Short mmCIF file of C-alpha atoms in Angstrom, two decimals:
data_model
loop_
_atom_site.label_atom_id
_atom_site.label_comp_id
_atom_site.label_asym_id
_atom_site.label_seq_id
_atom_site.Cartn_x
_atom_site.Cartn_y
_atom_site.Cartn_z
CA UNK A 1 43.19 -33.13 13.44
CA UNK A 2 41.12 -30.32 11.94
CA UNK A 3 38.07 -29.34 13.99
CA UNK A 4 34.92 -28.55 12.05
CA UNK A 5 33.68 -25.02 12.68
CA UNK A 6 30.21 -24.40 14.12
CA UNK A 7 27.82 -22.98 11.54
CA UNK A 8 26.46 -19.60 12.58
CA UNK A 9 24.20 -16.98 11.06
CA UNK A 10 24.99 -13.40 12.10
CA UNK A 11 22.04 -11.04 12.37
CA UNK A 12 21.67 -8.32 9.75
CA UNK A 13 23.38 -5.23 11.31
CA UNK A 14 20.35 -3.01 10.71
CA UNK A 15 18.34 -5.02 13.25
CA UNK A 16 20.99 -4.53 15.94
CA UNK A 17 21.22 -0.74 15.84
CA UNK A 18 18.42 0.71 13.69
CA UNK A 19 17.66 4.39 13.36
CA UNK A 20 13.91 3.67 13.44
CA UNK A 21 11.75 0.95 15.02
CA UNK A 22 12.05 -2.38 13.20
CA UNK A 23 8.96 -2.84 11.02
CA UNK A 24 7.34 -6.26 11.53
CA UNK A 25 4.43 -7.74 9.59
CA UNK A 26 2.63 -10.30 11.77
CA UNK A 27 0.36 -12.42 9.59
CA UNK A 28 -2.43 -14.20 11.44
CA UNK A 29 -4.14 -13.21 14.70
CA UNK A 30 -5.48 -16.55 15.88
CA UNK A 31 -4.24 -19.04 18.46
CA UNK A 32 -0.55 -18.52 17.75
CA UNK A 33 -0.59 -15.01 16.27
CA UNK A 34 -2.46 -13.48 19.20
CA UNK A 35 0.18 -14.85 21.58
CA UNK A 36 3.09 -13.88 19.37
CA UNK A 37 1.73 -10.31 19.50
CA UNK A 38 1.87 -10.42 23.32
CA UNK A 39 5.49 -11.62 23.13
CA UNK A 40 6.33 -8.82 20.70
CA UNK A 41 4.85 -6.30 23.16
CA UNK A 42 7.23 -7.60 25.83
CA UNK A 43 10.13 -7.61 23.38
CA UNK A 44 9.48 -4.05 22.26
CA UNK A 45 9.39 -2.75 25.83
CA UNK A 46 12.61 -4.60 26.71
CA UNK A 47 14.45 -3.45 23.59
CA UNK A 48 13.59 0.22 24.11
CA UNK A 49 14.66 -0.06 27.77
CA UNK A 50 18.05 -1.20 26.46
CA UNK A 51 18.39 1.79 24.12
CA UNK A 52 17.17 0.06 20.96
CA UNK A 53 14.66 1.77 18.64
CA UNK A 54 12.14 -1.02 19.31
CA UNK A 55 9.50 -2.56 17.06
CA UNK A 56 6.65 -1.31 14.90
CA UNK A 57 4.10 -4.09 14.27
CA UNK A 58 1.39 -4.36 11.63
CA UNK A 59 -1.05 -7.24 12.25
CA UNK A 60 -2.88 -8.86 9.31
CA UNK A 61 -6.09 -10.90 9.65
CA UNK A 62 -9.52 -10.68 8.02
CA UNK A 63 -11.28 -12.95 10.56
CA UNK A 64 -13.68 -11.78 13.25
CA UNK A 65 -13.75 -13.00 16.84
CA UNK A 66 -16.26 -15.78 17.57
CA UNK A 67 -17.22 -17.49 20.82
CA UNK A 68 -15.09 -20.49 19.77
CA UNK A 69 -12.01 -18.26 19.98
CA UNK A 70 -12.48 -17.33 23.63
CA UNK A 71 -10.07 -18.82 26.16
CA UNK A 72 -7.64 -20.49 23.74
CA UNK A 73 -6.95 -17.21 21.94
CA UNK A 74 -6.34 -13.73 23.38
CA UNK A 75 -9.94 -12.50 23.17
CA UNK A 76 -12.68 -11.53 25.63
CA UNK A 77 -16.45 -11.95 25.42
CA UNK A 78 -16.83 -8.22 24.77
CA UNK A 79 -14.71 -8.54 21.61
CA UNK A 80 -16.92 -11.14 19.86
CA UNK A 81 -17.79 -9.79 16.41
CA UNK A 82 -14.79 -7.47 16.15
CA UNK A 83 -11.97 -8.02 13.69
CA UNK A 84 -9.26 -10.01 15.46
CA UNK A 85 -6.49 -7.72 14.25
CA UNK A 86 -8.31 -4.56 15.39
CA UNK A 87 -9.19 -5.98 18.83
CA UNK A 88 -5.62 -7.09 19.51
CA UNK A 89 -3.86 -4.00 18.19
CA UNK A 90 -6.20 -1.60 20.02
CA UNK A 91 -5.50 -3.46 23.25
CA UNK A 92 -1.75 -3.53 22.64
CA UNK A 93 -1.63 0.19 21.89
CA UNK A 94 -3.66 1.10 24.98
CA UNK A 95 -1.54 -1.17 27.18
CA UNK A 96 1.91 -0.21 25.88
CA UNK A 97 1.40 3.28 24.44
CA UNK A 98 2.46 2.14 20.98
CA UNK A 99 1.06 3.11 17.58
CA UNK A 100 0.95 -0.31 15.95
CA UNK A 101 -1.41 -0.94 13.03
CA UNK A 102 -4.15 -3.44 12.17
CA UNK A 103 -5.11 -4.67 8.70
CA UNK A 104 -8.53 -6.30 8.25
CA UNK A 105 -7.60 -8.06 5.00
CA UNK A 106 -5.62 -11.17 4.14
CA UNK A 107 -1.93 -10.84 3.40
CA UNK A 108 -2.12 -11.79 -0.26
CA UNK A 109 -1.56 -10.47 -3.77
CA UNK A 110 -4.30 -8.41 -5.39
CA UNK A 111 -6.18 -9.28 -8.59
CA UNK A 112 -3.33 -7.83 -10.63
CA UNK A 113 -0.69 -10.02 -8.97
CA UNK A 114 0.82 -7.16 -6.98
CA UNK A 115 1.81 -7.28 -3.33
CA UNK A 116 -0.67 -5.87 -0.79
CA UNK A 117 -0.39 -2.25 0.32
CA UNK A 118 1.44 -1.29 3.52
CA UNK A 119 3.78 -4.29 3.36
CA UNK A 120 6.96 -2.43 4.28
CA UNK A 121 8.83 -4.48 6.84
CA UNK A 122 12.16 -5.98 7.77
CA UNK A 123 10.69 -9.06 9.49
CA UNK A 124 7.66 -11.14 8.47
CA UNK A 125 6.09 -13.56 10.94
CA UNK A 126 3.45 -15.98 9.66
CA UNK A 127 0.99 -17.72 12.00
CA UNK A 128 -1.46 -19.05 9.43
CA UNK A 129 -3.38 -22.32 9.16
CA UNK A 130 -2.93 -23.18 5.49
CA UNK A 131 -0.07 -24.20 3.23
CA UNK A 132 -1.53 -22.08 0.44
CA UNK A 133 -1.03 -18.93 2.50
CA UNK A 134 2.63 -19.81 3.07
CA UNK A 135 3.30 -20.21 -0.65
CA UNK A 136 1.53 -16.88 -1.19
CA UNK A 137 3.74 -15.20 1.43
CA UNK A 138 6.84 -16.69 -0.20
CA UNK A 139 5.83 -15.24 -3.58
CA UNK A 140 5.21 -11.80 -2.07
CA UNK A 141 8.55 -11.81 -0.24
CA UNK A 142 10.34 -12.72 -3.46
CA UNK A 143 8.64 -9.77 -5.15
CA UNK A 144 9.57 -7.41 -2.31
CA UNK A 145 13.17 -8.61 -2.22
CA UNK A 146 13.73 -6.99 -5.61
CA UNK A 147 13.71 -3.59 -3.84
CA UNK A 148 17.46 -3.27 -3.62
CA UNK A 149 18.90 -0.73 -1.15
CA UNK A 150 15.42 0.03 0.19
CA UNK A 151 15.21 0.68 3.94
CA UNK A 152 12.26 -1.67 4.25
CA UNK A 153 13.62 -4.48 2.10
CA UNK A 154 12.54 -7.74 3.83
CA UNK A 155 15.32 -9.52 5.68
CA UNK A 156 13.76 -12.38 7.65
CA UNK A 157 10.68 -14.60 7.58
CA UNK A 158 9.72 -16.62 10.65
CA UNK A 159 6.98 -19.22 10.14
CA UNK A 160 4.94 -20.86 12.91
CA UNK A 161 2.98 -24.03 12.24
CA UNK A 162 1.29 -26.67 14.37
CA UNK A 163 -1.10 -29.61 14.55
CA UNK A 164 -2.88 -30.85 17.66
CA UNK A 165 0.11 -31.24 20.01
CA UNK A 166 3.13 -30.75 17.76
CA UNK A 167 4.54 -27.78 15.89
CA UNK A 168 7.56 -26.10 14.46
CA UNK A 169 9.10 -22.68 13.96
CA UNK A 170 11.46 -21.97 11.09
CA UNK A 171 13.52 -18.82 10.50
CA UNK A 172 14.44 -17.94 6.91
CA UNK A 173 16.38 -15.14 5.28
CA UNK A 174 14.86 -13.24 2.38
CA UNK A 175 17.78 -13.46 0.00
CA UNK A 176 21.29 -13.43 1.38
CA UNK A 177 22.39 -11.56 4.50
CA UNK A 178 26.06 -10.49 4.19
CA UNK A 179 28.15 -12.11 6.91
CA UNK A 180 31.29 -10.85 8.63
CA UNK A 181 34.58 -12.68 8.34
CA UNK A 182 35.06 -15.14 11.18
CA UNK A 183 37.94 -17.36 12.17
CA UNK A 184 35.88 -19.12 14.84
CA UNK A 185 32.65 -19.88 12.95
CA UNK A 186 31.51 -20.97 9.52
CA UNK A 187 29.08 -18.21 8.63
CA UNK A 188 25.87 -18.92 6.69
CA UNK A 189 24.31 -16.06 4.74
CA UNK A 190 21.15 -17.76 3.44
CA UNK A 191 18.52 -19.74 5.38
CA UNK A 192 15.94 -21.48 3.12
CA UNK A 193 12.21 -20.71 3.04
CA UNK A 194 9.87 -23.23 4.67
CA UNK A 195 8.15 -23.47 1.28
CA UNK A 196 11.40 -24.59 -0.32
CA UNK A 197 12.61 -27.00 2.33
CA UNK A 198 9.27 -28.60 3.22
CA UNK A 199 7.26 -28.04 0.04
CA UNK A 200 6.02 -31.64 -0.23
CA UNK A 201 4.91 -31.79 3.41
CA UNK A 202 3.06 -28.49 3.06
CA UNK A 203 1.22 -29.69 -0.04
CA UNK A 204 0.19 -32.90 1.75
CA UNK A 205 -1.13 -30.89 4.70
CA UNK A 206 -3.61 -29.09 2.45
CA UNK A 207 -5.85 -32.18 2.59
CA UNK A 208 -6.39 -31.64 6.33
CA UNK A 209 -9.70 -30.26 7.63
CA UNK A 210 -9.35 -26.51 8.17
CA UNK A 211 -13.00 -25.58 8.61
CA UNK A 212 -13.66 -23.13 11.46
CA UNK A 213 -14.58 -24.58 14.85
CA UNK A 214 -18.06 -23.88 16.19
CA UNK A 215 -17.17 -24.19 19.88
CA UNK A 216 -14.23 -24.10 22.27
CA UNK A 217 -14.54 -27.86 22.78
CA UNK A 218 -14.34 -28.50 19.04
CA UNK A 219 -11.36 -26.16 18.72
CA UNK A 220 -9.53 -28.06 21.47
CA UNK A 221 -10.00 -31.30 19.57
CA UNK A 222 -8.01 -29.79 16.69
CA UNK A 223 -5.33 -27.99 18.72
CA UNK A 224 -4.28 -28.65 22.31
CA UNK A 225 -4.70 -25.80 24.76
CA UNK A 226 -1.02 -24.84 25.17
CA UNK A 227 0.63 -25.74 21.86
CA UNK A 228 0.15 -22.22 20.46
CA UNK A 229 1.54 -20.40 23.50
CA UNK A 230 4.49 -22.82 23.79
CA UNK A 231 5.44 -22.20 20.15
CA UNK A 232 4.96 -18.44 20.52
CA UNK A 233 7.27 -18.19 23.53
CA UNK A 234 10.01 -20.37 22.06
CA UNK A 235 9.84 -18.81 18.61
CA UNK A 236 10.01 -15.28 19.96
CA UNK A 237 12.95 -16.34 22.13
CA UNK A 238 14.79 -17.17 18.88
CA UNK A 239 13.91 -13.73 17.54
CA UNK A 240 14.99 -12.07 20.82
CA UNK A 241 18.37 -13.80 20.59
CA UNK A 242 18.85 -12.41 17.09
CA UNK A 243 18.57 -8.93 18.59
CA UNK A 244 20.49 -9.53 21.82
CA UNK A 245 23.19 -12.00 20.77
CA UNK A 246 23.55 -10.84 17.18
CA UNK A 247 23.84 -14.40 15.89
CA UNK A 248 22.24 -17.85 16.07
CA UNK A 249 23.39 -21.42 15.65
CA UNK A 250 19.79 -22.61 15.24
CA UNK A 251 17.19 -21.52 12.71
CA UNK A 252 14.20 -23.05 14.45
CA UNK A 253 12.91 -26.14 16.22
CA UNK A 254 10.38 -28.95 16.26
CA UNK A 255 8.20 -29.27 19.36
CA UNK A 256 6.19 -32.25 20.62
CA UNK A 257 4.18 -31.02 23.58
CA UNK A 258 2.63 -34.44 24.20
CA UNK A 259 5.90 -35.91 25.44
CA UNK A 260 7.71 -32.58 26.05
CA UNK A 261 10.40 -33.09 23.40
CA UNK A 262 12.08 -30.29 21.50
CA UNK A 263 14.55 -30.72 18.65
CA UNK A 264 16.51 -27.70 17.41
CA UNK A 265 17.04 -27.13 13.69
CA UNK A 266 20.68 -26.06 13.27
CA UNK A 267 21.90 -23.52 10.76
CA UNK A 268 23.10 -25.46 7.73
#
């Protein structure tokens, strides 16, 4: 009887032993993005301690901190009125001694249909609220993927999304990642974009109310207190395993925090 091989995606070799820090574009600095940044700080410190070149993060967000953001997001009263990206990156750099960058604009194409400036990166992480922004990111990544043999050609896109007490994280490849020969596993070189696999669901979600909250209480009605941090920790664990294990059998997960259920999304 022939046993079916486990499907595995092997990490792009450049991420395992890079000559320079891995460039990451983190898009969104709100409830999830602010906590993903904290996880990336921990990851960078751990990677460099293990002899890896570490991470170089650029955070994109054009929003400013309001009083409704305090508590649920990584902001203090003294930061109200500041750009979210600037407040978070300044704090990260002071805390960790890094030289990460903040962008106070949206990650979107300009009026001429070109990708935004300073988009060089191997990994893109989106923590945005709207489906429209995800389709925009997908278009930009497709444009950037035409840079063949470029050191900063995008390789992976990790998308975080959530509702009140549920959420998901999905890892995608930008194009195909060459895979090694394996007798033990069935290797998978391409992981689909969230905008390809769940296009209909994303379009339906655009009808949801995405107006800014005016208070912490109102914000908590839209998103439970710990859904963002739970997704951030689990999603960054997937990214950490890509670096440390060099492969993954799962490309994401669905999380229901209300009844504490998690369902992995296997590589297919």
